[in-house]
PDB file of C-alpha atoms in Angstrom:
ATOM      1  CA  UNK Q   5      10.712  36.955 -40.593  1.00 54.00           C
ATOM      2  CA  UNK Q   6      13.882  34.929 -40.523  1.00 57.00           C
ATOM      3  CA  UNK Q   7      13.962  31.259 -41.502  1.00 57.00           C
ATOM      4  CA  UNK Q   8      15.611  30.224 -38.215  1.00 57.00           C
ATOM      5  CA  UNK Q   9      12.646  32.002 -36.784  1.00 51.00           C
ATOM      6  CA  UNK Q  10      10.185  29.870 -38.697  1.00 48.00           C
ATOM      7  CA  UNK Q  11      11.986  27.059 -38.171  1.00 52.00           C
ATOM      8  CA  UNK Q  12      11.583  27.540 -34.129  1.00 51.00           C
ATOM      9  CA  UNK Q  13       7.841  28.216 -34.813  1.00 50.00           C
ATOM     10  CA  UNK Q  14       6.946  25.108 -37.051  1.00 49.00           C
ATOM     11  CA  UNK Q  15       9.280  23.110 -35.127  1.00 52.00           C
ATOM     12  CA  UNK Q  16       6.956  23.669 -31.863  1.00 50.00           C
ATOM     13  CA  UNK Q  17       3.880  23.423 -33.834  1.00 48.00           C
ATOM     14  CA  UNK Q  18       4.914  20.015 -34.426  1.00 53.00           C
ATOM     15  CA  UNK Q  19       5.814  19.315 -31.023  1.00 50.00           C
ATOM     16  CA  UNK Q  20       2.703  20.515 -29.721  1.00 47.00           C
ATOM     17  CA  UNK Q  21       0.749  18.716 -32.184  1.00 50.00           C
ATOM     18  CA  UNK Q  22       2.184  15.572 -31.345  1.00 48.00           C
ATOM     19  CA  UNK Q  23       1.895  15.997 -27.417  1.00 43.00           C
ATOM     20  CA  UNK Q  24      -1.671  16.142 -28.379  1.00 41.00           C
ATOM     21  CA  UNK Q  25      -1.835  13.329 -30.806  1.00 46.00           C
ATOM     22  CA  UNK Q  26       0.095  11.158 -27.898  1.00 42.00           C
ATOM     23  CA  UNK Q  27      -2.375  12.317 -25.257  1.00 42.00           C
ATOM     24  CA  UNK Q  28      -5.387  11.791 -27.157  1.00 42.00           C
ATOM     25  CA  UNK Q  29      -4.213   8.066 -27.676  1.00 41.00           C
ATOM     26  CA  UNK Q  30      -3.463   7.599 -24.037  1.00 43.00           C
ATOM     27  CA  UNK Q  31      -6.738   8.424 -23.810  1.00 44.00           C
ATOM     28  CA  UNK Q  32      -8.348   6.794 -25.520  1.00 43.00           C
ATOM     29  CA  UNK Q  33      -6.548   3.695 -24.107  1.00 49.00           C
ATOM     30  CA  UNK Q  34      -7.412   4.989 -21.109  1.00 48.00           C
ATOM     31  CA  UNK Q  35      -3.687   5.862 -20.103  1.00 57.00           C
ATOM     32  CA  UNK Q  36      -4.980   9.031 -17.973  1.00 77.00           C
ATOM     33  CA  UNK Q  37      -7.566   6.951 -15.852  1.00 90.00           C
ATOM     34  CA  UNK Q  38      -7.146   4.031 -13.334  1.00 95.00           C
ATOM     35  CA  UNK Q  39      -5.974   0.310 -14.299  1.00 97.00           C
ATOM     36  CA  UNK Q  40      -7.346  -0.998 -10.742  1.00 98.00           C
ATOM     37  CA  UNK Q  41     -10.803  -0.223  -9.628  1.00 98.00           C
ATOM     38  CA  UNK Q  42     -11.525  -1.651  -6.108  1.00 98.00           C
ATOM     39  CA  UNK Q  43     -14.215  -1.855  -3.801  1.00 97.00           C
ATOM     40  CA  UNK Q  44     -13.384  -2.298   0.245  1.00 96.00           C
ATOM     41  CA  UNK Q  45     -15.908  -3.969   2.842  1.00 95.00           C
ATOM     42  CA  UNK Q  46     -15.434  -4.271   6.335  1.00 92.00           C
ATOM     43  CA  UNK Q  47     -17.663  -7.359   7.245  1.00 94.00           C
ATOM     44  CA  UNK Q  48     -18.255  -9.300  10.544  1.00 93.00           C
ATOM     45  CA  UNK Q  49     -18.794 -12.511   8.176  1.00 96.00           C
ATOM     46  CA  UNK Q  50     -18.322 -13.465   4.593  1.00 97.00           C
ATOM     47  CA  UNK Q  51     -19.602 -16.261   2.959  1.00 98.00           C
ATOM     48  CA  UNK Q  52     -19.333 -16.492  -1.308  1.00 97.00           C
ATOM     49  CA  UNK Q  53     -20.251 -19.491  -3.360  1.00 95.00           C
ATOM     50  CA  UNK Q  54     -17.319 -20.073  -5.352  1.00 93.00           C
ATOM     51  CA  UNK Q  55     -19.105 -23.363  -7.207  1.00 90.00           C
ATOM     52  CA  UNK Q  56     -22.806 -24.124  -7.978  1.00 88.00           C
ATOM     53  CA  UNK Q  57     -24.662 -26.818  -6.788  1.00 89.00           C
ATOM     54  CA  UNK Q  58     -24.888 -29.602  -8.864  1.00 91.00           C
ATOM     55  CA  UNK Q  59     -26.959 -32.901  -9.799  1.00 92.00           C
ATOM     56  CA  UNK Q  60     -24.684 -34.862  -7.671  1.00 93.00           C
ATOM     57  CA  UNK Q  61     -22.448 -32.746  -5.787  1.00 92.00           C
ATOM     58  CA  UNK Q  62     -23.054 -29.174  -3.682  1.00 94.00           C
ATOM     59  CA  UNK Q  63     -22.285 -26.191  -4.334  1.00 92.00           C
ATOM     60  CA  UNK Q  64     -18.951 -24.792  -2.585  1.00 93.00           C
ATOM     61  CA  UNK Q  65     -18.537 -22.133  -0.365  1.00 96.00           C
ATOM     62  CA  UNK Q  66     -15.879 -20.066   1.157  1.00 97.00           C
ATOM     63  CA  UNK Q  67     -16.108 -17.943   4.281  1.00 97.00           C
ATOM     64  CA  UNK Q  68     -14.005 -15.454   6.519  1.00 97.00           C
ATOM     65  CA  UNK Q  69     -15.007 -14.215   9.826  1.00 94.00           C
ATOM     66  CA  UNK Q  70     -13.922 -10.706  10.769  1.00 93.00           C
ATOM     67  CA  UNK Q  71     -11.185  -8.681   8.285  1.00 94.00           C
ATOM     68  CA  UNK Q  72     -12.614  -7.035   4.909  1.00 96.00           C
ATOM     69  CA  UNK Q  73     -14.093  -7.863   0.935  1.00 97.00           C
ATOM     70  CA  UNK Q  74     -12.284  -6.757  -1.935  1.00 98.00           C
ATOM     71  CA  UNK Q  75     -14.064  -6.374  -4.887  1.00 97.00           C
ATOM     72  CA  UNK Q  76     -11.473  -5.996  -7.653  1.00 98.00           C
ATOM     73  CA  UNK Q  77     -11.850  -4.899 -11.618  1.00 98.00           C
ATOM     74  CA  UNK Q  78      -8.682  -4.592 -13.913  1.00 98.00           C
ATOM     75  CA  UNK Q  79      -8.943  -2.425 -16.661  1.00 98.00           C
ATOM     76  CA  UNK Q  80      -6.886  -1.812 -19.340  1.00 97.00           C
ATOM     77  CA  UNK Q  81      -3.149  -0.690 -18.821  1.00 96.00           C
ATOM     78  CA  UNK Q  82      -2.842  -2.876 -15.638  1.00 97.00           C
ATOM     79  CA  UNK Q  83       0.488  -4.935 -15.031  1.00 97.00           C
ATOM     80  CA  UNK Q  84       1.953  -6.719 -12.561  1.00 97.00           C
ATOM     81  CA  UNK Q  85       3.893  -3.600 -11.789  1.00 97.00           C
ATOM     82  CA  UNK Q  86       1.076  -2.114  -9.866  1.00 97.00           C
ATOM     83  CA  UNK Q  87       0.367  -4.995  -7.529  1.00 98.00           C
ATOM     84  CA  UNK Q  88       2.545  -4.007  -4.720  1.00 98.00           C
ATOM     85  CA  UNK Q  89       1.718  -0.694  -4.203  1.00 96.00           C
ATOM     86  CA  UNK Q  90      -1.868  -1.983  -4.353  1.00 97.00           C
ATOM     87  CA  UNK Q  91      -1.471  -4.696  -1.603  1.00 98.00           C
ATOM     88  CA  UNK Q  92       0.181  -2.607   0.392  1.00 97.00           C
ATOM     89  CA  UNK Q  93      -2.183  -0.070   0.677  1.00 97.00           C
ATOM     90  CA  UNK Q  94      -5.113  -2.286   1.047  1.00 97.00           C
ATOM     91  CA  UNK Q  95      -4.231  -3.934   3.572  1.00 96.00           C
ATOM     92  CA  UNK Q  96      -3.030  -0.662   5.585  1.00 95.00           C
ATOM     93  CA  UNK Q  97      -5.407   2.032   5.073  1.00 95.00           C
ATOM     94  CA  UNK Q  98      -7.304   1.915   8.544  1.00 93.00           C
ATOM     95  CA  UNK Q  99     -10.982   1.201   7.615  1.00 90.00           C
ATOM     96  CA  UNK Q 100     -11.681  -1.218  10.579  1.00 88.00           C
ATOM     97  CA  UNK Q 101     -13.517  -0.774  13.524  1.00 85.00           C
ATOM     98  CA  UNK Q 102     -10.212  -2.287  16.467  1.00 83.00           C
ATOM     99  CA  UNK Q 103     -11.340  -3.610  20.147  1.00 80.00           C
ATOM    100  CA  UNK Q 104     -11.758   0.224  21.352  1.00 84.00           C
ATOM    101  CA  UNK Q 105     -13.434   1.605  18.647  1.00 82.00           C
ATOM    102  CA  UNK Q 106     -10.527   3.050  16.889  1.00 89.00           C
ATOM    103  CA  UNK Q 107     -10.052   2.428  13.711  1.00 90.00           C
ATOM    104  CA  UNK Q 108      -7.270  -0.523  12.713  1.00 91.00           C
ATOM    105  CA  UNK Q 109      -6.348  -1.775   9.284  1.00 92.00           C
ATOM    106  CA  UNK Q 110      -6.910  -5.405   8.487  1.00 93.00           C
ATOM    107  CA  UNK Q 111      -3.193  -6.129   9.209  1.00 91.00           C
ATOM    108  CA  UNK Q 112      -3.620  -4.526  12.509  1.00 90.00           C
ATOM    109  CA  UNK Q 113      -6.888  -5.969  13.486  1.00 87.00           C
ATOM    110  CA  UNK Q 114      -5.801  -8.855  12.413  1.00 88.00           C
ATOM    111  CA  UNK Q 115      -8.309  -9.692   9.707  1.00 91.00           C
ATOM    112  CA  UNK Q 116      -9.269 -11.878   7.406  1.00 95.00           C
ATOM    113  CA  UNK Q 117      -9.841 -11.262   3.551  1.00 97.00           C
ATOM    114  CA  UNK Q 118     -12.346 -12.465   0.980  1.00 98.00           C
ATOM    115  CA  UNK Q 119     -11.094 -11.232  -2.642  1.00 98.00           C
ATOM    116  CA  UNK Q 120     -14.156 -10.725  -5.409  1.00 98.00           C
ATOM    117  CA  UNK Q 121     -13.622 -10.475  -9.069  1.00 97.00           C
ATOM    118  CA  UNK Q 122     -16.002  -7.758 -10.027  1.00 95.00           C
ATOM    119  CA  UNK Q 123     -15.520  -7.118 -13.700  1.00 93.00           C
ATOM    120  CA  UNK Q 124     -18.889  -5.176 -13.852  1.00 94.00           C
ATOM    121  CA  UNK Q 125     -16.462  -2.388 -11.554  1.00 96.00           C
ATOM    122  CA  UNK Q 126     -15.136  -1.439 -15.392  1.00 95.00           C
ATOM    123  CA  UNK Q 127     -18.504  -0.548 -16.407  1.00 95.00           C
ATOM    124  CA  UNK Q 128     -19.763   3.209 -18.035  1.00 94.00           C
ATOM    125  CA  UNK Q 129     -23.155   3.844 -18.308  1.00 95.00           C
ATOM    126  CA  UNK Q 130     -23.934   4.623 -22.660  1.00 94.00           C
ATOM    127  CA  UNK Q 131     -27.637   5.217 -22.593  1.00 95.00           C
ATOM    128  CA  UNK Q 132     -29.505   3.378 -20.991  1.00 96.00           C
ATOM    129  CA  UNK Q 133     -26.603   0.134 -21.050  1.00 96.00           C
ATOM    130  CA  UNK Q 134     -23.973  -0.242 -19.617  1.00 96.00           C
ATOM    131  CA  UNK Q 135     -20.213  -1.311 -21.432  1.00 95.00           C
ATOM    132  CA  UNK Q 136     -17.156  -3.024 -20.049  1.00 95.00           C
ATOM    133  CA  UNK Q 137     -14.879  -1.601 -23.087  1.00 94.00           C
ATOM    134  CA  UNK Q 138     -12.094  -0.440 -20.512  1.00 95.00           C
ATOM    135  CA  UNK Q 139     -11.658  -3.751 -18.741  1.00 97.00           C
ATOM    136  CA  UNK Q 140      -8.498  -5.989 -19.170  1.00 97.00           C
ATOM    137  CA  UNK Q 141      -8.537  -9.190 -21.567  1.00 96.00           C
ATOM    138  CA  UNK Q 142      -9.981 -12.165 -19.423  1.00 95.00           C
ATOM    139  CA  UNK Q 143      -7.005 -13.750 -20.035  1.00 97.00           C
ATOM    140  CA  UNK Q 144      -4.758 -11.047 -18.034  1.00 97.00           C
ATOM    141  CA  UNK Q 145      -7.196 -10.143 -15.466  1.00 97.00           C
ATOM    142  CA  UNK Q 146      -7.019 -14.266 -14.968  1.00 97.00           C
ATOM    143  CA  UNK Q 147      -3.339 -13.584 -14.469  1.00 98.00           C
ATOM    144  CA  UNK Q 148      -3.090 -10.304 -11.944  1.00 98.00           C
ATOM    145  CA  UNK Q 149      -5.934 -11.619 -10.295  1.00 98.00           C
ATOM    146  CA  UNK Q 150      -4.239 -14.935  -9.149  1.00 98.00           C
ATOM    147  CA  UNK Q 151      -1.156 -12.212  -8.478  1.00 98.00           C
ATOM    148  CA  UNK Q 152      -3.607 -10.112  -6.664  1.00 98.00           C
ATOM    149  CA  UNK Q 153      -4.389 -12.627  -4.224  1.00 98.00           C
ATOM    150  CA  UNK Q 154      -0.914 -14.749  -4.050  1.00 98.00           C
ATOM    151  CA  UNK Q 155       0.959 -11.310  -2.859  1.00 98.00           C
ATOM    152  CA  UNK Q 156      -2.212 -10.680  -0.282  1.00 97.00           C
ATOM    153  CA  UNK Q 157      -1.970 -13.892   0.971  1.00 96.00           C
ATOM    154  CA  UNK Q 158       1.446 -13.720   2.041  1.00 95.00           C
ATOM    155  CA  UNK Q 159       1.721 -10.469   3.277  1.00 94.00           C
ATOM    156  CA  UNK Q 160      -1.807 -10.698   5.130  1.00 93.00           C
ATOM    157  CA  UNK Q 161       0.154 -13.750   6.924  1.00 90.00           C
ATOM    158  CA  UNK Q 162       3.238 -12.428   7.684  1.00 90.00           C
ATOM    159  CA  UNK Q 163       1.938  -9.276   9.207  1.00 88.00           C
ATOM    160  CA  UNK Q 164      -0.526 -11.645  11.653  1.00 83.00           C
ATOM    161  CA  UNK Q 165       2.494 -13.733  12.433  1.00 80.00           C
ATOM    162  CA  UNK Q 166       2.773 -17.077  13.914  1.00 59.00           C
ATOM    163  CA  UNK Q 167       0.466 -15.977  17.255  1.00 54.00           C
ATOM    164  CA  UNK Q 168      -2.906 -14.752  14.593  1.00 63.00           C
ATOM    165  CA  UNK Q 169      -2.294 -16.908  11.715  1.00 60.00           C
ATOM    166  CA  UNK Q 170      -4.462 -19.642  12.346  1.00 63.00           C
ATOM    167  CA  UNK Q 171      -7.476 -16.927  12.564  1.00 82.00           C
ATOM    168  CA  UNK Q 172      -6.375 -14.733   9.685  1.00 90.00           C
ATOM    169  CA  UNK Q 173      -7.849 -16.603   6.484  1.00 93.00           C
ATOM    170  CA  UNK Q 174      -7.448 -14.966   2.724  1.00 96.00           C
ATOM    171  CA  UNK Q 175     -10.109 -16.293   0.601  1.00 97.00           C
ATOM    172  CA  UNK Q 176     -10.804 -15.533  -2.979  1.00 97.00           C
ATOM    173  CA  UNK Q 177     -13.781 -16.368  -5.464  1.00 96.00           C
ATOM    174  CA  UNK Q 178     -13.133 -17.507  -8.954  1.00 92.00           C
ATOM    175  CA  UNK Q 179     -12.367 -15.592 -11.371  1.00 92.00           C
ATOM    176  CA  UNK Q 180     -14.938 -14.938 -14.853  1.00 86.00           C
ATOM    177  CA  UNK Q 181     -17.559 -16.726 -12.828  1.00 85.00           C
ATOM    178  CA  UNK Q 182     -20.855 -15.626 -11.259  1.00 85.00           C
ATOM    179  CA  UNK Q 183     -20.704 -15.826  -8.043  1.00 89.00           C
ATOM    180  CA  UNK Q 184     -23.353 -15.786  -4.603  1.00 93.00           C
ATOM    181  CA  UNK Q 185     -22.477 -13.665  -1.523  1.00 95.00           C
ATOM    182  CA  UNK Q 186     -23.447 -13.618   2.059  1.00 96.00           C
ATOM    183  CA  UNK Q 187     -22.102 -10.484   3.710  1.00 95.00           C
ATOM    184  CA  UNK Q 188     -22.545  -8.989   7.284  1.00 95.00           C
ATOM    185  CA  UNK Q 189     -21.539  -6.138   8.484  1.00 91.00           C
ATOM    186  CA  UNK Q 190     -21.503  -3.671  11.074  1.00 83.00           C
ATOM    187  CA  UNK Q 191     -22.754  -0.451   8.945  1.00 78.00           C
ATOM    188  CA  UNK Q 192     -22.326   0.667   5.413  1.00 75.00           C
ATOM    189  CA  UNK Q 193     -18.331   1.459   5.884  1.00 83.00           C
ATOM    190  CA  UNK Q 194     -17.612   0.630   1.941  1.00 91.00           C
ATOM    191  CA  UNK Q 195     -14.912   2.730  -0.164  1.00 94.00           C
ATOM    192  CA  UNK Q 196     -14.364   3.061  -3.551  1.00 96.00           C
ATOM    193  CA  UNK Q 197     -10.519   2.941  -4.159  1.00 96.00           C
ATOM    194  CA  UNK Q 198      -8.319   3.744  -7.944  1.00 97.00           C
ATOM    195  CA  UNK Q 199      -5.276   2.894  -8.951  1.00 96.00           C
TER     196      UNK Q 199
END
């Protein structure tokens, strides 16, 4: 054999063995799988507790009417970057039941939106426990999440318009916190959605 030969061959041994290296550390950082995990709800009504009750003061509630729940999880590898792409899609996949039966998105409808932080979205089953090793740093999920709602808030409201916008509510619980909900709906019409 030829050294330029060899040279070909050990040179895409290499190559190959660090495509694999590189892909077994995305991986592991979980740079093949989602960075959003969401759940969707169509509800009739919402209602979430957003503060506990208290020696002296009551506990805090807020409520939407007709539109859809988001229960959101970031994971690791999620940026800002992603946020558009997920608003937009949200709030125009058609998973609502319209006036004739059809279904409408919640832009369309128009809707209102409670937002849930669900961190226990990120979990895997090990055993007989479960682990949240693939969610995002409190700190950042603090951060997209307050993103999250900001960029659904404002394009929940400009798709309504002036006419809708005084039914067409986005509320959001807090974030890190546990949390009581009230939810009813017209039939089990939940989807799981990844980005």
């Amino acid at each position: 054999m030829t050294s330029s030969f060899l040279r070909k061959r050990l040179t895409g041994f290499s190559t190959a063995r660090r495509t694999l290296r590189f892909c077994r550390v995305q991986m592991a950082e979980g740079g093949g799988g989602p960075v959003v995990r969401t759940v969707l709800q169509q509800c009739l009504r919402a209602r979430l507790q957003v503060e506990p009750a208290e020696e002296n003061r009551e506990a805090r509630f807020v409520q939407i009417d007709r539109g859809m729940v988001i229960y959101i999880c970031f994971l690791k590898g999620a940026t800002e970057h992603i946020l558009p792409k997920m608003v937009s899609t949200l709030l125009n996949l058609r998973l609502c039941e319209g006036g004739s039966g059809r279904l409408v998105s919640v832009s369309e409808l128009p809707g209102s939106l409670l937002i849930v932080p669900q961190a226990t979205l990120g979990g895997r089953a090990k055993g007989r426990a479960v682990q949240y090793h693939t969610n995002i740093s409190k700190e950042d999920g603090l951060r997209l999440y307050g993103a999250f709602v900001s960029l659904c808030e404002q394009q929940l409201l400009a798709a309504a318009g002036a006419a809708a916008s005084a039914q067409v509510t986005v509320e959001h619980g807090t974030y890190g916190n546990r949390q009581v909900l009230q939810l009813d709906t017209n039939g089990p019409y939940t989807h799981l959605m990844e980005f």
